[in-house]
């Protein structure tokens, strides 16, 4: 069977993993692109046995890079979430964990030249328009993945990658509070619908009869909870102006509970049809913003920091993630920027192959 070869880097970005492509090596047509990515990842099988996906939502993610069309940015980052078992691709969201690898990948692909011991890569997230400054370790002008930084959900250590997110408020819906309310009640559950880096529907775990400290496996096994959560998410999507979100991974869903491991607040994040094993970078920013916002569903769950910048430590199933949030509380709550420390590692490079009947290249 004739096959088409496509150059790629295979990378871990944060606590996710997937192929990083040069956008020029893929079809322009969005429908054809989706079919290429489905074939490449092996979407449609729980093990992704006929592709390079890993049988989980965090390992069926794709980054596509190109020289930026924005005067501010160096590189455009186009993200795709490929479904594990359904042969479908969602181009609406972005992914902050995969974004962690964009700076190193851009340097490796020759899209950005290293400059000194630390190279700043200005990234535009095509899906949402968000702008991110990544500081990548390039000692002596050479890209390195070796370092002493640990992040929860990833074994070992690697070189630190500093991410500073700008313009994250209303990235998908155009509003900090897309429904216009700090709280909405849906199906008897109070939620805060918020859009900071990622649109989220956020509720208190206790309102679902949960502790908020359940493992990802325990939550995934609770199908009654998932059914109720999905019904609320669908209605919230309508109220947020996002239309029918039944086949979209956004808005995502988050749960809050009081911290019990020394953090600021305990969190659980959903992708949305299963539980994230750790925490999404974009989701972390939105949950941190909710924690800092008076009048949201976080009221009463934490001792809220009042000085900016505030370091918000989110507890999640595999540990913690810190989000440094700059905000203005002079007239209500206004978020300025959010920053995180992540790592990435190049795992492989070369060419992957898809059947030529899908795309001849």
Coordinates of C-alpha atoms in Angstrom, one line a residue:
X1 CA 0.0 0.0 0.0
X2 CA 1.5 3.3 -1.1
X3 CA 2.1 5.7 1.8
X4 CA 2.8 9.4 2.3
X5 CA 5.7 10.4 4.5
X6 CA 5.4 13.5 6.7
X7 CA 8.3 14.9 8.7
X8 CA 7.6 15.4 12.4
X9 CA 9.1 15.8 15.9
X10 CA 7.6 13.6 18.6
X11 CA 7.7 15.6 21.9
X12 CA 6.5 15.6 25.4
X13 CA 5.1 19.1 26.2
X14 CA 4.4 19.5 29.9
X15 CA 2.3 16.5 30.9
X16 CA 1.0 15.9 27.4
X17 CA 2.6 14.3 24.3
X18 CA 2.2 14.3 20.6
X19 CA 3.6 15.1 17.2
X20 CA 4.8 18.6 16.3
X21 CA 4.6 19.3 12.6
X22 CA 5.7 22.1 10.3
X23 CA 2.3 23.5 9.1
X24 CA 3.7 23.6 5.5
X25 CA 4.1 19.8 5.5
X26 CA 0.3 19.3 6.0
X27 CA -2.8 20.0 3.8
X28 CA -4.3 23.4 3.9
X29 CA -7.9 22.2 3.7
X30 CA -9.2 21.7 7.2
X31 CA -11.3 18.6 6.5
X32 CA -8.4 16.9 4.7
X33 CA -6.1 18.0 7.5
X34 CA -8.4 16.3 10.1
X35 CA -8.3 13.0 8.1
X36 CA -4.5 13.2 8.0
X37 CA -4.3 13.7 11.8
X38 CA -6.8 10.9 12.4
X39 CA -4.7 8.5 10.4
X40 CA -1.4 9.7 11.9
X41 CA -2.6 9.3 15.5
X42 CA -4.7 6.1 14.9
X43 CA -7.9 7.7 16.1
X44 CA -10.9 5.4 16.3
X45 CA -9.3 2.7 18.4
X46 CA -8.9 2.7 22.2
X47 CA -5.2 1.9 21.9
X48 CA -4.6 4.0 18.8
X49 CA -3.0 0.8 17.5
X50 CA -2.7 2.0 13.9
X51 CA -1.1 5.3 14.7
X52 CA 1.2 7.1 17.2
X53 CA -1.4 8.1 19.7
X54 CA -1.1 6.8 23.2
X55 CA -4.7 5.8 23.9
X56 CA -5.4 8.8 26.1
X57 CA -6.6 12.3 25.4
X58 CA -3.3 13.8 26.7
X59 CA -1.3 11.7 24.1
X60 CA -3.5 12.4 21.1
X61 CA -2.6 16.1 20.8
X62 CA -1.0 17.8 17.8
X63 CA 1.0 21.0 17.4
X64 CA 1.5 22.6 13.9
X65 CA 4.0 25.4 13.7
X66 CA 4.7 28.1 11.1
X67 CA 6.3 31.5 10.8
X68 CA 3.8 33.9 12.5
X69 CA 1.5 36.1 10.5
X70 CA 1.3 38.4 13.6
X71 CA 3.8 41.2 13.9
X72 CA 4.3 40.6 17.6
X73 CA 5.0 36.8 17.3
X74 CA 7.8 34.7 16.0
X75 CA 5.8 31.5 15.5
X76 CA 2.2 30.5 15.0
X77 CA 1.0 27.5 17.0
X78 CA -2.0 25.7 15.6
X79 CA -3.4 23.0 18.0
X80 CA -5.6 20.0 17.3
X81 CA -7.2 17.7 19.8
X82 CA -7.6 14.3 18.1
X83 CA -10.1 12.0 19.7
X84 CA -8.9 8.6 21.0
X85 CA -11.9 6.4 20.1
X86 CA -14.0 8.7 17.8
X87 CA -12.6 9.6 14.4
X88 CA -12.8 13.3 14.9
X89 CA -10.6 16.3 15.5
X90 CA -11.4 19.5 17.5
X91 CA -9.6 22.6 16.3
X92 CA -11.4 25.0 18.7
X93 CA -9.3 24.8 21.8
X94 CA -5.6 25.3 22.5
X95 CA -3.4 23.3 24.8
X96 CA -0.9 24.9 27.2
X97 CA 1.0 21.7 28.0
X98 CA 1.7 21.0 24.3
X99 CA 2.5 24.7 24.0
X100 CA 5.3 24.1 26.5
X101 CA 7.1 22.3 23.7
X102 CA 6.5 24.9 21.0
X103 CA 9.5 27.0 21.8
X104 CA 12.0 24.2 21.7
X105 CA 10.3 22.7 18.6
X106 CA 10.4 26.0 16.8
X107 CA 14.1 26.2 17.5
X108 CA 14.7 22.6 16.5
X109 CA 12.7 23.1 13.2
X110 CA 14.8 26.2 12.4
X111 CA 11.8 28.6 12.6
X112 CA 13.5 30.5 15.4
X113 CA 17.2 31.1 15.9
X114 CA 18.6 30.7 19.4
X115 CA 19.9 33.9 21.0
X116 CA 22.3 33.5 23.9
X117 CA 21.8 31.3 26.9
X118 CA 18.0 31.9 27.1
X119 CA 16.0 32.3 23.9
X120 CA 12.7 34.2 24.0
X121 CA 10.1 32.7 21.6
X122 CA 7.0 34.8 21.0
X123 CA 4.1 32.5 20.2
X124 CA 0.6 33.2 18.9
X125 CA -1.9 30.5 19.6
X126 CA -3.8 30.4 16.3
X127 CA -6.9 28.7 17.8
X128 CA -7.6 31.4 20.4
X129 CA -5.4 34.3 19.4
X130 CA -3.6 34.2 22.8
X131 CA 0.0 35.5 22.9
X132 CA 2.6 33.7 25.0
X133 CA 6.2 34.5 25.7
X134 CA 8.3 31.3 26.2
X135 CA 11.8 31.5 27.6
X136 CA 13.7 28.4 26.4
X137 CA 17.1 27.3 27.7
X138 CA 19.8 27.5 25.0
X139 CA 23.2 27.6 26.8
X140 CA 25.9 28.7 24.4
X141 CA 23.2 29.1 21.7
X142 CA 22.4 25.3 21.8
X143 CA 19.0 24.0 22.6
X144 CA 19.0 21.7 25.7
X145 CA 16.4 19.6 27.4
X146 CA 18.5 18.7 30.4
X147 CA 17.8 20.4 33.7
X148 CA 16.7 20.1 37.3
X149 CA 13.1 21.3 37.0
X150 CA 10.3 18.9 38.1
X151 CA 6.7 19.1 37.2
X152 CA 3.9 17.0 38.6
X153 CA 2.8 14.1 36.4
X154 CA 6.1 13.7 34.7
X155 CA 9.0 11.5 36.0
X156 CA 12.5 12.9 36.4
X157 CA 13.7 16.5 35.7
X158 CA 14.3 18.6 32.6
X159 CA 15.2 22.2 31.5
X160 CA 12.8 24.8 32.7
X161 CA 10.5 26.6 30.2
X162 CA 9.0 29.8 31.5
X163 CA 5.6 30.7 29.9
X164 CA 4.0 34.1 30.3
X165 CA 0.5 34.3 28.9
X166 CA -0.9 37.6 27.7
X167 CA -4.3 38.5 26.6
X168 CA -5.8 35.4 28.1
X169 CA -9.1 37.0 29.3
X170 CA -12.0 36.1 26.9
X171 CA -9.7 34.2 24.6
X172 CA -12.5 32.1 23.2
X173 CA -15.7 33.9 24.0
X174 CA -14.5 37.5 24.2
X175 CA -15.5 37.9 27.9
X176 CA -14.1 37.1 31.3
X177 CA -17.6 36.0 32.4
X178 CA -19.3 34.9 29.2
X179 CA -22.8 34.6 30.8
X180 CA -22.4 38.0 32.4
X181 CA -22.8 36.5 35.8
X182 CA -20.3 35.5 38.6
X183 CA -22.6 32.5 39.2
X184 CA -25.3 30.7 37.3
X185 CA -27.5 27.9 38.5
X186 CA -27.9 24.9 36.1
X187 CA -29.7 21.8 37.2
X188 CA -29.6 22.8 40.8
X189 CA -25.8 23.3 40.7
X190 CA -24.1 26.7 41.1
X191 CA -21.4 27.3 38.5
X192 CA -19.0 30.0 37.5
X193 CA -18.6 30.2 33.7
X194 CA -15.2 31.8 33.1
X195 CA -13.0 32.3 30.1
X196 CA -9.3 32.8 31.0
X197 CA -7.0 31.0 28.5
X198 CA -9.7 28.2 28.3
X199 CA -13.5 28.6 28.7
X200 CA -14.5 26.6 31.8
X201 CA -17.6 25.7 33.7
X202 CA -16.5 25.6 37.4
X203 CA -18.4 24.1 40.3
X204 CA -17.8 23.0 43.9
X205 CA -17.1 19.3 44.3
X206 CA -19.3 19.1 47.3
X207 CA -22.4 20.2 45.3
X208 CA -22.1 16.9 43.4
X209 CA -21.6 14.9 46.6
X210 CA -17.9 14.6 45.9
X211 CA -14.9 15.4 48.2
X212 CA -12.8 16.9 45.4
X213 CA -9.9 14.7 46.4
X214 CA -11.0 11.6 44.4
X215 CA -8.4 10.1 42.1
X216 CA -8.8 10.5 38.3
X217 CA -9.7 6.7 38.1
X218 CA -12.3 7.1 40.8
X219 CA -13.9 10.0 39.0
X220 CA -13.8 8.3 35.7
X221 CA -15.7 5.3 37.2
X222 CA -18.5 7.6 38.5
X223 CA -20.6 7.7 35.3
X224 CA -23.6 9.1 37.1
X225 CA -21.5 12.2 37.9
X226 CA -20.2 12.4 34.3
X227 CA -23.7 12.3 32.9
X228 CA -24.9 15.1 35.2
X229 CA -21.7 17.2 34.5
X230 CA -22.2 16.8 30.8
X231 CA -25.8 18.0 30.9
X232 CA -24.7 21.1 32.8
X233 CA -21.8 21.7 30.4
X234 CA -24.0 21.6 27.4
X235 CA -26.4 24.1 28.9
X236 CA -23.5 26.3 30.0
X237 CA -22.1 26.2 26.5
X238 CA -25.3 27.7 25.2
X239 CA -25.4 30.4 27.9
X240 CA -21.7 31.2 27.2
X241 CA -22.6 31.9 23.5
X242 CA -20.7 28.9 22.3
X243 CA -23.7 27.1 20.7
X244 CA -24.0 23.4 20.6
X245 CA -20.9 22.0 22.3
X246 CA -21.9 18.4 22.3
X247 CA -19.1 17.4 20.0
X248 CA -16.6 20.0 21.2
X249 CA -14.1 19.6 24.1
X250 CA -14.8 23.2 25.1
X251 CA -16.0 24.5 27.5
X252 CA -14.0 22.3 29.8
X253 CA -15.3 21.5 33.4
X254 CA -13.5 22.0 36.7
X255 CA -14.3 21.2 40.3
X256 CA -13.0 23.1 43.4
X257 CA -12.6 22.0 47.1
X258 CA -10.6 23.3 50.0
X259 CA -6.9 22.5 49.8
X260 CA -5.6 19.7 52.0
X261 CA -2.0 19.4 50.9
X262 CA -0.8 22.9 51.7
X263 CA -1.9 24.5 48.4
X264 CA -4.2 27.3 47.7
X265 CA -7.2 25.2 46.6
X266 CA -7.9 21.7 45.4
X267 CA -9.0 21.2 41.8
X268 CA -10.1 18.5 39.4
X269 CA -10.2 19.2 35.6
X270 CA -12.1 17.3 32.9
X271 CA -11.3 17.1 29.2
X272 CA -14.4 17.0 29.4
X273 CA -15.4 13.3 28.9
X274 CA -12.7 12.0 31.2
X275 CA -10.6 13.3 34.1
X276 CA -7.3 14.9 33.4
X277 CA -4.6 12.9 35.2
X278 CA -2.8 16.1 36.2
X279 CA -3.8 19.6 35.2
X280 CA -4.0 21.5 31.9
X281 CA -1.9 24.7 31.7
X282 CA -4.8 26.6 30.2
X283 CA -7.2 25.2 32.7
X284 CA -4.9 26.0 35.5
X285 CA -5.0 29.7 34.6
X286 CA -8.8 29.8 34.5
X287 CA -9.1 27.9 37.8
X288 CA -6.6 30.1 39.4
X289 CA -8.5 33.2 38.2
X290 CA -11.7 31.8 39.6
X291 CA -10.0 31.1 42.9
X292 CA -9.0 34.8 43.1
X293 CA -12.4 36.2 42.0
X294 CA -14.7 37.4 44.8
X295 CA -18.3 36.3 44.3
X296 CA -17.3 33.2 42.3
X297 CA -18.0 29.6 43.4
X298 CA -14.6 29.6 45.1
X299 CA -16.0 31.8 47.9
X300 CA -15.5 30.1 51.2
X301 CA -13.1 27.4 49.9
X302 CA -9.8 29.3 50.4
X303 CA -8.1 32.2 52.1
X304 CA -8.0 34.4 49.0
X305 CA -4.7 36.2 48.2
X306 CA -5.3 39.9 47.9
X307 CA -1.9 41.2 46.7
X308 CA -0.8 41.1 43.1
X309 CA 1.1 39.2 41.8
X310 CA -0.3 36.2 43.6
X311 CA 1.1 32.7 43.5
X312 CA -1.9 30.3 43.3
X313 CA -1.0 26.6 44.0
X314 CA -3.6 24.3 42.6
X315 CA -3.7 20.8 44.0
X316 CA -4.6 18.1 41.4
X317 CA -4.6 14.3 41.2
X318 CA -0.8 14.0 40.7
X319 CA 0.5 16.9 42.8
X320 CA 0.4 20.6 42.4
X321 CA 0.9 23.3 39.8
X322 CA 1.7 26.9 40.5
X323 CA 0.2 29.8 38.6
X324 CA 1.6 33.3 39.1
X325 CA -1.3 35.7 38.5
X326 CA -1.1 39.5 38.1
X327 CA -4.4 41.3 38.7
X328 CA -6.0 44.6 39.6
X329 CA -8.6 44.7 42.3
X330 CA -9.0 48.5 42.5
X331 CA -12.4 48.3 40.7
X332 CA -13.6 44.7 41.0
X333 CA -11.3 41.9 39.8
X334 CA -9.3 42.4 36.6
X335 CA -6.7 39.8 35.5
X336 CA -3.6 41.1 33.7
X337 CA -1.4 38.0 33.0
X338 CA -0.6 34.5 34.2
X339 CA 2.7 32.6 34.2
X340 CA 3.7 29.0 34.7
X341 CA 6.9 26.9 34.7
X342 CA 6.9 23.8 32.6
X343 CA 9.3 21.4 30.9
X344 CA 9.4 19.6 27.5
X345 CA 11.5 16.9 26.0
X346 CA 12.2 15.7 22.4
X347 CA 11.4 12.0 22.2
X348 CA 11.9 11.2 18.5
X349 CA 12.1 12.8 15.1
X350 CA 11.8 11.6 11.5
X351 CA 8.9 10.8 9.3
X352 CA 5.5 9.2 10.0
X353 CA 3.4 7.5 7.4
X354 CA -0.2 7.7 6.4
X355 CA -2.0 5.8 3.6
X356 CA -1.7 7.7 0.3
X357 CA -5.4 7.2 -0.3
X358 CA -6.0 9.7 2.5
X359 CA -3.5 12.3 1.3
X360 CA -0.8 12.1 -1.4
X361 CA 1.1 15.1 -0.1

